[in-house]
Amino acid sequence: MKKNQPTGNEIRQSYIDFFIGKDHKFVRSSSLVPGGDSTLLFTNAGMVQFKDVFLGIDNREYTRATNSQKCMRVAGKHNDLDDVGQDDTHHTFFEMMGNWSFGDYYKKEAISYAWELLTEIWKLPKDRLYATVFEDEQNLIPTDEEAVEHWLNQPGFNKDRLFYIGRKDNFWEMGDTGPCGPCSEIHYDLRPEEGPVTDKSILDTDRFTEIWNLVFIQYNRKGPDQLDPLPSTHIDTGLGLDRVAAILQNTDSNYRTDLLFPLVEAVQELSGDTDQEREDNFTPYRVIADHARAASFLIADGVVPGNLGRNYICRMIIRRGYRFGGHLGLHSPFLAKIASVVINLYQEAYPELKQNRKIILDTITREEEQFQQTLENATLHLEDMLDEVQNQKQTLLPGEKAANLYTTYGMPLEITRDIARERNLQVDEEGFHKAMDQHRIISGAGNAMGDVGGEEVEFFRNLLTSLQENGKLDSGGVGYHPYDTLTRQGKILALIVDGEEVQSAGEKKSVQVILPETPFYIEAGGQVSDTGIIEGKNWKIVVNDLYQPAAGLIVHQGTILQGKPKVGDAATVKVDQVRRMDIKRNHTGTHLLHAALDQIIGEHARQAGSLVAPDHLRFDFTHNQALSAEEIKSVEEEVNRRILEDHPLAITHKPLQEAIDEGARALFGEKYGDTVRTIKMGDFSYELCGGTHCERSSEVGLFLITSEGSTAAGIRRIEAVTGRYAYQLVQTRFEELKTAAQYLSTGLDQVAYQTNALLELQKMAEKSRDRLLKKLAIIELNQALENLEEVNGIKLLTTIVEDADLDTLRVMADRFRQRVSEKGVVLLAAVIDGSPRMIAAVTEDMIQIGIKAGDLVQHVATQVGGGGGGRPGLAEAGGKDPEKLPEALDSVAAWIKGKLQ
Ligand code: ATP
Ligand code: MG
């Protein structure tokens, strides 16, 4: 990079500053994990956080926005993984700069802003910029002549650099239905010396880089053939920061910009390659730089390696990066070294990297260590499988084999595919997914934009509009007042039964009720919705759920308990107060728990999910090992200490940035508006939170942890109870203790001591019983020795000893040999834990004539379904069928006779 060229950080800032100068509001990048959208695996474009605004189910306080958005394109509709490492312009993780207009400016401004920034601020040569506009190859949607006109008006824009392109690249759709419209792409000519471009397909070659896409949202798609004009039109644009940096820094590859080259250099330092060697083998450098950057950003956003969905992607990215290290001779964990360069490089723009430095580095290294242990075996195994495929003159590795490699060795499909491709073979991916179905990897990511409401949203939006037009609701919609009183009055504005508006509804009907305002809390931030009742003269509705299908519209979902409510009836809405109090204790308890974990486990213990219900709370957090009993106890003690200290909860509203700068904790994967609500207790707990809370910590009452466990790799879960439920728990436990004390005939404080004493006593009793049994066995043996059976002059003892253990049998066998010094054979058996065990011993002279303990024991053991052996003088064996023992023992005399012949 030359001195006068802007750095990547400067380019990012200049984009943002340019649009702030055009009255845009800077909005922070949202998390890579899309808030409240389980169908979309990762944020893959800048507009994801504004999707609901385009859909009309969310409002913002501004109509112009700009930002740099963290994006991942590694799954679902947008998957660029195959290009990463192969080309110089696609990454898994990248930053997309964007500017938006929500019903504000349109094509004219969008195009001229883009042109101004590119040619006047960044001073790109005008003759190297090309634009595309939409022309429908199916002739159903009008050509975007409006955009053409604005392009032709740009100072210095040459009409020969404008091309008409069809649906695939120039018509942008969110999903099968919903907002959509034509777009206009801006391409940069990397090799103008090749002369004027006449054929538009050249734009798709490596002579050009697409840098910016301007999307003009003007239609609402209702179905395959129905496009309705939207009442208001929007702008959504996306520009790849790495690509622009490559151009402004005058280099031929995104990887040679100051946004990625430091990572390449860090890899080179480890590999020890010369510059020439690096250039000759650039692919692994690209992959490692890309994947180390992606993994760092993922982990900073709370995505840790695992087997499912997002976690799987994090695992795959790290493992794949690690394996490419092998191409450079790196065979032990090294990615954390590259990740630390990522953190240094990006921490200013993305402070979450700095905050999570340790967990990023530790997580990456641990994942590499785990994979290091199996990679070699997995590769050998795969090579064998690929040999087989080739020997059979096939080209496709069966999917279940690839699945097997993942389940036994943790070898991700993407790596199996890499290795197969290195030998010109493919993997049956459909078969892989079928085999892995229970893992549900990557599935659910099919529709890149998630579900888009459809008819229901439409219905409620129309309802809202008509209520507003009739003056029943003001522009703010239904009043949402969950924080002050628990009761509100108002007239029923609308009743909906089975998706249709009705004037009245009768008993037992399931009904949706719209009121001018509500004191109910709507599920958010893990806290469940309130329940309660709506009642009027002679009627009553039980409300069991609440939701918001469109911005400004709140729906009470309930069942009519009695009477016949009508639209226009005066109504009183009441939240179930007892339940609400239980909920708020759990919510305040959750904040206290979070703070205690911070203090005792460490700051890396970040919230990864939470449930605040009336009867318990659940808190998931990032941490790599089970909490010890000691830690659990300390956490519980700390929470109860804070409860008793009786801290007031300070609730304030302030700008998001200010709250974050003050150190308030944001919830992972949550969407925040511009002004946020913050909740603070003392100097130990400060969170962004829209939930309902106690006024003072002491109202939580008592906090008890009921379980600690794991939900996914790197994520722990604590469940706890507070207030009434904690009291109930103590009460039940107390009752159990009382019962135990009664059994022990002792006081409550003596239960542990007495139980322990009882157990000691039992152990002693068992010991003396064993001693007695042994003594008894010896006495029996002595008696038996008095009248031994003789077989051809050999003294033989075979017997099943009751209640003996192996040790007893050994003592008895020794005793036999002491007493019978010659011509003696003994076989002692016992049934231990349901299985026959036996010991055989013979005197020395017997061995000489071929009667050996090892053979004898073998002879007997095979008859009881077992085997064994040992030295000629003494041997042991076991079997399976105790009921065959007597017969087997009876056969010994005949066996000896056989040996003597
Ligand atoms: P391409 O055709 O090059 O894959 P795209 O049409 O998928 O690009 P858009 O979805 O329009 O791109 O995204 C807007 C901008 O984001 C692009 O113009 C480009 O500058 C940038 N971009 C898109 N994908 C990537 C990627 N994988 N890595 C880096 N930048 C990207
Ligand atoms: Mg693309």
PDB file of N, CA and C in Angstrom, residues 285-352:
ATOM      1  N   TYR A 285      -3.258 -19.304   1.584  1.00  0.00           N
ATOM      2  CA  TYR A 285      -3.142 -18.021   2.283  1.00  0.00           C
ATOM      3  C   TYR A 285      -4.490 -17.302   2.300  1.00  0.00           C
ATOM      4  N   ARG A 286      -5.144 -17.345   1.139  1.00  0.00           N
ATOM      5  CA  ARG A 286      -6.451 -16.684   1.064  1.00  0.00           C
ATOM      6  C   ARG A 286      -7.459 -17.351   2.011  1.00  0.00           C
ATOM      7  N   VAL A 287      -7.503 -18.675   1.953  1.00  0.00           N
ATOM      8  CA  VAL A 287      -8.497 -19.386   2.763  1.00  0.00           C
ATOM      9  C   VAL A 287      -8.249 -19.128   4.249  1.00  0.00           C
ATOM     10  N   ILE A 288      -6.999 -19.211   4.657  1.00  0.00           N
ATOM     11  CA  ILE A 288      -6.707 -19.057   6.084  1.00  0.00           C
ATOM     12  C   ILE A 288      -7.045 -17.632   6.541  1.00  0.00           C
ATOM     13  N   ALA A 289      -6.642 -16.637   5.729  1.00  0.00           N
ATOM     14  CA  ALA A 289      -6.942 -15.254   6.112  1.00  0.00           C
ATOM     15  C   ALA A 289      -8.455 -15.071   6.229  1.00  0.00           C
ATOM     16  N   ASP A 290      -9.168 -15.559   5.223  1.00  0.00           N
ATOM     17  CA  ASP A 290     -10.630 -15.411   5.236  1.00  0.00           C
ATOM     18  C   ASP A 290     -11.254 -16.118   6.431  1.00  0.00           C
ATOM     19  N   HIS A 291     -10.872 -17.356   6.644  1.00  0.00           N
ATOM     20  CA  HIS A 291     -11.536 -18.147   7.686  1.00  0.00           C
ATOM     21  C   HIS A 291     -11.167 -17.659   9.094  1.00  0.00           C
ATOM     22  N   ALA A 292      -9.944 -17.195   9.271  1.00  0.00           N
ATOM     23  CA  ALA A 292      -9.566 -16.688  10.604  1.00  0.00           C
ATOM     24  C   ALA A 292     -10.394 -15.434  10.911  1.00  0.00           C
ATOM     25  N   ARG A 293     -10.602 -14.612   9.894  1.00  0.00           N
ATOM     26  CA  ARG A 293     -11.397 -13.405  10.099  1.00  0.00           C
ATOM     27  C   ARG A 293     -12.855 -13.779  10.404  1.00  0.00           C
ATOM     28  N   ALA A 294     -13.394 -14.706   9.618  1.00  0.00           N
ATOM     29  CA  ALA A 294     -14.785 -15.110   9.833  1.00  0.00           C
ATOM     30  C   ALA A 294     -14.971 -15.716  11.223  1.00  0.00           C
ATOM     31  N   ALA A 295     -14.061 -16.606  11.613  1.00  0.00           N
ATOM     32  CA  ALA A 295     -14.205 -17.277  12.914  1.00  0.00           C
ATOM     33  C   ALA A 295     -14.157 -16.248  14.043  1.00  0.00           C
ATOM     34  N   SER A 296     -13.260 -15.266  13.935  1.00  0.00           N
ATOM     35  CA  SER A 296     -13.141 -14.264  15.000  1.00  0.00           C
ATOM     36  C   SER A 296     -14.447 -13.486  15.157  1.00  0.00           C
ATOM     37  N   PHE A 297     -15.018 -13.059  14.029  1.00  0.00           N
ATOM     38  CA  PHE A 297     -16.257 -12.288  14.100  1.00  0.00           C
ATOM     39  C   PHE A 297     -17.428 -13.145  14.588  1.00  0.00           C
ATOM     40  N   LEU A 298     -17.440 -14.415  14.159  1.00  0.00           N
ATOM     41  CA  LEU A 298     -18.528 -15.291  14.610  1.00  0.00           C
ATOM     42  C   LEU A 298     -18.496 -15.467  16.122  1.00  0.00           C
ATOM     43  N   ILE A 299     -17.310 -15.762  16.639  1.00  0.00           N
ATOM     44  CA  ILE A 299     -17.210 -16.028  18.077  1.00  0.00           C
ATOM     45  C   ILE A 299     -17.530 -14.753  18.863  1.00  0.00           C
ATOM     46  N   ALA A 300     -17.082 -13.609  18.323  1.00  0.00           N
ATOM     47  CA  ALA A 300     -17.401 -12.347  19.005  1.00  0.00           C
ATOM     48  C   ALA A 300     -18.913 -12.141  19.090  1.00  0.00           C
ATOM     49  N   ASP A 301     -19.653 -12.692  18.131  1.00  0.00           N
ATOM     50  CA  ASP A 301     -21.110 -12.577  18.168  1.00  0.00           C
ATOM     51  C   ASP A 301     -21.768 -13.768  18.857  1.00  0.00           C
ATOM     52  N   GLY A 302     -20.965 -14.531  19.585  1.00  0.00           N
ATOM     53  CA  GLY A 302     -21.541 -15.590  20.416  1.00  0.00           C
ATOM     54  C   GLY A 302     -21.739 -16.915  19.697  1.00  0.00           C
ATOM     55  N   VAL A 303     -21.234 -17.050  18.478  1.00  0.00           N
ATOM     56  CA  VAL A 303     -21.392 -18.331  17.779  1.00  0.00           C
ATOM     57  C   VAL A 303     -20.143 -19.173  18.022  1.00  0.00           C
ATOM     58  N   VAL A 304     -20.291 -20.259  18.746  1.00  0.00           N
ATOM     59  CA  VAL A 304     -19.130 -21.098  19.057  1.00  0.00           C
ATOM     60  C   VAL A 304     -19.220 -22.410  18.273  1.00  0.00           C
ATOM     61  N   PRO A 305     -18.113 -23.127  18.133  1.00  0.00           N
ATOM     62  CA  PRO A 305     -18.156 -24.363  17.342  1.00  0.00           C
ATOM     63  C   PRO A 305     -19.111 -25.390  17.942  1.00  0.00           C
ATOM     64  N   GLY A 306     -19.837 -26.095  17.084  1.00  0.00           N
ATOM     65  CA  GLY A 306     -20.770 -27.116  17.552  1.00  0.00           C
ATOM     66  C   GLY A 306     -21.265 -27.930  16.374  1.00  0.00           C
ATOM     67  N   ASN A 307     -22.316 -28.694  16.598  1.00  0.00           N
ATOM     68  CA  ASN A 307     -22.779 -29.615  15.554  1.00  0.00           C
ATOM     69  C   ASN A 307     -23.980 -29.145  14.753  1.00  0.00           C
ATOM     70  N   LEU A 308     -24.603 -28.058  15.205  1.00  0.00           N
ATOM     71  CA  LEU A 308     -25.843 -27.661  14.556  1.00  0.00           C
ATOM     72  C   LEU A 308     -25.772 -26.265  13.981  1.00  0.00           C
ATOM     73  N   GLY A 309     -26.445 -26.096  12.846  1.00  0.00           N
ATOM     74  CA  GLY A 309     -26.688 -24.765  12.289  1.00  0.00           C
ATOM     75  C   GLY A 309     -25.481 -23.839  12.333  1.00  0.00           C
ATOM     76  N   ARG A 310     -25.670 -22.700  12.972  1.00  0.00           N
ATOM     77  CA  ARG A 310     -24.598 -21.696  13.019  1.00  0.00           C
ATOM     78  C   ARG A 310     -23.341 -22.247  13.669  1.00  0.00           C
ATOM     79  N   ASN A 311     -23.548 -23.019  14.730  1.00  0.00           N
ATOM     80  CA  ASN A 311     -22.391 -23.547  15.435  1.00  0.00           C
ATOM     81  C   ASN A 311     -21.590 -24.477  14.530  1.00  0.00           C
ATOM     82  N   TYR A 312     -22.315 -25.214  13.706  1.00  0.00           N
ATOM     83  CA  TYR A 312     -21.632 -26.093  12.760  1.00  0.00           C
ATOM     84  C   TYR A 312     -20.750 -25.275  11.814  1.00  0.00           C
ATOM     85  N   ILE A 313     -21.296 -24.170  11.324  1.00  0.00           N
ATOM     86  CA  ILE A 313     -20.536 -23.335  10.398  1.00  0.00           C
ATOM     87  C   ILE A 313     -19.260 -22.827  11.072  1.00  0.00           C
ATOM     88  N   CYS A 314     -19.380 -22.428  12.316  1.00  0.00           N
ATOM     89  CA  CYS A 314     -18.206 -21.932  13.040  1.00  0.00           C
ATOM     90  C   CYS A 314     -17.157 -23.041  13.137  1.00  0.00           C
ATOM     91  N   ARG A 315     -17.617 -24.234  13.445  1.00  0.00           N
ATOM     92  CA  ARG A 315     -16.713 -25.395  13.536  1.00  0.00           C
ATOM     93  C   ARG A 315     -16.060 -25.657  12.184  1.00  0.00           C
ATOM     94  N   MET A 316     -16.872 -25.676  11.152  1.00  0.00           N
ATOM     95  CA  MET A 316     -16.374 -25.994   9.814  1.00  0.00           C
ATOM     96  C   MET A 316     -15.322 -24.984   9.374  1.00  0.00           C
ATOM     97  N   ILE A 317     -15.599 -23.708   9.621  1.00  0.00           N
ATOM     98  CA  ILE A 317     -14.680 -22.643   9.193  1.00  0.00           C
ATOM     99  C   ILE A 317     -13.314 -22.791   9.875  1.00  0.00           C
ATOM    100  N   ILE A 318     -13.341 -23.086  11.172  1.00  0.00           N
ATOM    101  CA  ILE A 318     -12.079 -23.232  11.895  1.00  0.00           C
ATOM    102  C   ILE A 318     -11.342 -24.481  11.401  1.00  0.00           C
ATOM    103  N   ARG A 319     -12.084 -25.587  11.273  1.00  0.00           N
ATOM    104  CA  ARG A 319     -11.440 -26.838  10.861  1.00  0.00           C
ATOM    105  C   ARG A 319     -10.870 -26.724   9.450  1.00  0.00           C
ATOM    106  N   ARG A 320     -11.623 -26.047   8.591  1.00  0.00           N
ATOM    107  CA  ARG A 320     -11.170 -25.920   7.211  1.00  0.00           C
ATOM    108  C   ARG A 320      -9.914 -25.036   7.160  1.00  0.00           C
ATOM    109  N   GLY A 321      -9.926 -23.959   7.923  1.00  0.00           N
ATOM    110  CA  GLY A 321      -8.758 -23.090   7.987  1.00  0.00           C
ATOM    111  C   GLY A 321      -7.549 -23.862   8.488  1.00  0.00           C
ATOM    112  N   TYR A 322      -7.781 -24.655   9.523  1.00  0.00           N
ATOM    113  CA  TYR A 322      -6.695 -25.448  10.100  1.00  0.00           C
ATOM    114  C   TYR A 322      -6.135 -26.419   9.068  1.00  0.00           C
ATOM    115  N   ARG A 323      -7.032 -27.069   8.323  1.00  0.00           N
ATOM    116  CA  ARG A 323      -6.550 -28.049   7.340  1.00  0.00           C
ATOM    117  C   ARG A 323      -5.739 -27.376   6.237  1.00  0.00           C
ATOM    118  N   PHE A 324      -6.146 -26.179   5.814  1.00  0.00           N
ATOM    119  CA  PHE A 324      -5.364 -25.486   4.795  1.00  0.00           C
ATOM    120  C   PHE A 324      -3.982 -25.115   5.333  1.00  0.00           C
ATOM    121  N   GLY A 325      -3.867 -24.974   6.653  1.00  0.00           N
ATOM    122  CA  GLY A 325      -2.554 -24.758   7.259  1.00  0.00           C
ATOM    123  C   GLY A 325      -1.631 -25.922   6.928  1.00  0.00           C
ATOM    124  N   GLY A 326      -2.219 -27.125   6.891  1.00  0.00           N
ATOM    125  CA  GLY A 326      -1.439 -28.324   6.564  1.00  0.00           C
ATOM    126  C   GLY A 326      -0.769 -28.189   5.195  1.00  0.00           C
ATOM    127  N   HIS A 327      -1.414 -27.482   4.251  1.00  0.00           N
ATOM    128  CA  HIS A 327      -0.808 -27.276   2.930  1.00  0.00           C
ATOM    129  C   HIS A 327       0.441 -26.413   3.008  1.00  0.00           C
ATOM    130  N   LEU A 328       0.581 -25.702   4.130  1.00  0.00           N
ATOM    131  CA  LEU A 328       1.759 -24.833   4.291  1.00  0.00           C
ATOM    132  C   LEU A 328       2.699 -25.404   5.342  1.00  0.00           C
ATOM    133  N   GLY A 329       2.483 -26.663   5.681  1.00  0.00           N
ATOM    134  CA  GLY A 329       3.356 -27.312   6.662  1.00  0.00           C
ATOM    135  C   GLY A 329       3.017 -26.960   8.103  1.00  0.00           C
ATOM    136  N   LEU A 330       1.835 -26.395   8.333  1.00  0.00           N
ATOM    137  CA  LEU A 330       1.464 -26.056   9.723  1.00  0.00           C
ATOM    138  C   LEU A 330       0.604 -27.195  10.271  1.00  0.00           C
ATOM    139  N   HIS A 331       1.155 -27.934  11.229  1.00  0.00           N
ATOM    140  CA  HIS A 331       0.436 -29.117  11.699  1.00  0.00           C
ATOM    141  C   HIS A 331       0.068 -29.062  13.173  1.00  0.00           C
ATOM    142  N   SER A 332       0.180 -27.869  13.756  1.00  0.00           N
ATOM    143  CA  SER A 332      -0.368 -27.724  15.112  1.00  0.00           C
ATOM    144  C   SER A 332      -1.156 -26.422  15.126  1.00  0.00           C
ATOM    145  N   PRO A 333      -2.023 -26.272  16.129  1.00  0.00           N
ATOM    146  CA  PRO A 333      -2.913 -25.103  16.127  1.00  0.00           C
ATOM    147  C   PRO A 333      -2.165 -23.790  15.913  1.00  0.00           C
ATOM    148  N   PHE A 334      -2.644 -23.001  14.989  1.00  0.00           N
ATOM    149  CA  PHE A 334      -1.971 -21.734  14.669  1.00  0.00           C
ATOM    150  C   PHE A 334      -2.948 -20.592  14.402  1.00  0.00           C
ATOM    151  N   LEU A 335      -4.235 -20.947  14.210  1.00  0.00           N
ATOM    152  CA  LEU A 335      -5.181 -19.917  13.758  1.00  0.00           C
ATOM    153  C   LEU A 335      -5.366 -18.773  14.760  1.00  0.00           C
ATOM    154  N   ALA A 336      -5.174 -19.070  16.057  1.00  0.00           N
ATOM    155  CA  ALA A 336      -5.360 -18.007  17.043  1.00  0.00           C
ATOM    156  C   ALA A 336      -4.361 -16.875  16.793  1.00  0.00           C
ATOM    157  N   LYS A 337      -3.188 -17.223  16.287  1.00  0.00           N
ATOM    158  CA  LYS A 337      -2.194 -16.177  15.995  1.00  0.00           C
ATOM    159  C   LYS A 337      -2.714 -15.258  14.894  1.00  0.00           C
ATOM    160  N   ILE A 338      -3.394 -15.844  13.920  1.00  0.00           N
ATOM    161  CA  ILE A 338      -3.944 -15.022  12.841  1.00  0.00           C
ATOM    162  C   ILE A 338      -5.141 -14.229  13.386  1.00  0.00           C
ATOM    163  N   ALA A 339      -5.941 -14.901  14.223  1.00  0.00           N
ATOM    164  CA  ALA A 339      -7.107 -14.227  14.787  1.00  0.00           C
ATOM    165  C   ALA A 339      -6.694 -13.016  15.610  1.00  0.00           C
ATOM    166  N   SER A 340      -5.559 -13.092  16.273  1.00  0.00           N
ATOM    167  CA  SER A 340      -5.189 -11.933  17.093  1.00  0.00           C
ATOM    168  C   SER A 340      -4.816 -10.753  16.196  1.00  0.00           C
ATOM    169  N   VAL A 341      -4.325 -11.035  14.994  1.00  0.00           N
ATOM    170  CA  VAL A 341      -4.096  -9.939  14.043  1.00  0.00           C
ATOM    171  C   VAL A 341      -5.447  -9.355  13.597  1.00  0.00           C
ATOM    172  N   VAL A 342      -6.425 -10.234  13.375  1.00  0.00           N
ATOM    173  CA  VAL A 342      -7.771  -9.768  13.013  1.00  0.00           C
ATOM    174  C   VAL A 342      -8.291  -8.807  14.081  1.00  0.00           C
ATOM    175  N   ILE A 343      -8.157  -9.233  15.337  1.00  0.00           N
ATOM    176  CA  ILE A 343      -8.696  -8.424  16.431  1.00  0.00           C
ATOM    177  C   ILE A 343      -8.034  -7.042  16.448  1.00  0.00           C
ATOM    178  N   ASN A 344      -6.711  -7.036  16.318  1.00  0.00           N
ATOM    179  CA  ASN A 344      -6.011  -5.748  16.345  1.00  0.00           C
ATOM    180  C   ASN A 344      -6.461  -4.843  15.206  1.00  0.00           C
ATOM    181  N   LEU A 345      -6.679  -5.447  14.069  1.00  0.00           N
ATOM    182  CA  LEU A 345      -7.005  -4.698  12.868  1.00  0.00           C
ATOM    183  C   LEU A 345      -8.414  -4.102  12.904  1.00  0.00           C
ATOM    184  N   TYR A 346      -9.338  -4.847  13.476  1.00  0.00           N
ATOM    185  CA  TYR A 346     -10.755  -4.476  13.355  1.00  0.00           C
ATOM    186  C   TYR A 346     -11.377  -3.976  14.656  1.00  0.00           C
ATOM    187  N   GLN A 347     -10.626  -3.982  15.747  1.00  0.00           N
ATOM    188  CA  GLN A 347     -11.263  -3.731  17.035  1.00  0.00           C
ATOM    189  C   GLN A 347     -11.838  -2.325  17.175  1.00  0.00           C
ATOM    190  N   GLU A 348     -11.270  -1.396  16.453  1.00  0.00           N
ATOM    191  CA  GLU A 348     -11.785  -0.048  16.609  1.00  0.00           C
ATOM    192  C   GLU A 348     -13.195   0.064  16.032  1.00  0.00           C
ATOM    193  N   ALA A 349     -13.383  -0.501  14.840  1.00  0.00           N
ATOM    194  CA  ALA A 349     -14.710  -0.449  14.225  1.00  0.00           C
ATOM    195  C   ALA A 349     -15.663  -1.436  14.892  1.00  0.00           C
ATOM    196  N   TYR A 350     -15.138  -2.528  15.429  1.00  0.00           N
ATOM    197  CA  TYR A 350     -15.982  -3.572  16.020  1.00  0.00           C
ATOM    198  C   TYR A 350     -15.460  -3.947  17.411  1.00  0.00           C
ATOM    199  N   PRO A 351     -15.807  -3.122  18.411  1.00  0.00           N
ATOM    200  CA  PRO A 351     -15.243  -3.315  19.762  1.00  0.00           C
ATOM    201  C   PRO A 351     -15.556  -4.694  20.343  1.00  0.00           C
ATOM    202  N   GLU A 352     -16.578  -5.384  19.831  1.00  0.00           N
ATOM    203  CA  GLU A 352     -16.892  -6.708  20.368  1.00  0.00           C
ATOM    204  C   GLU A 352     -15.704  -7.660  20.212  1.00  0.00           C
TER     205      GLU A 352
END
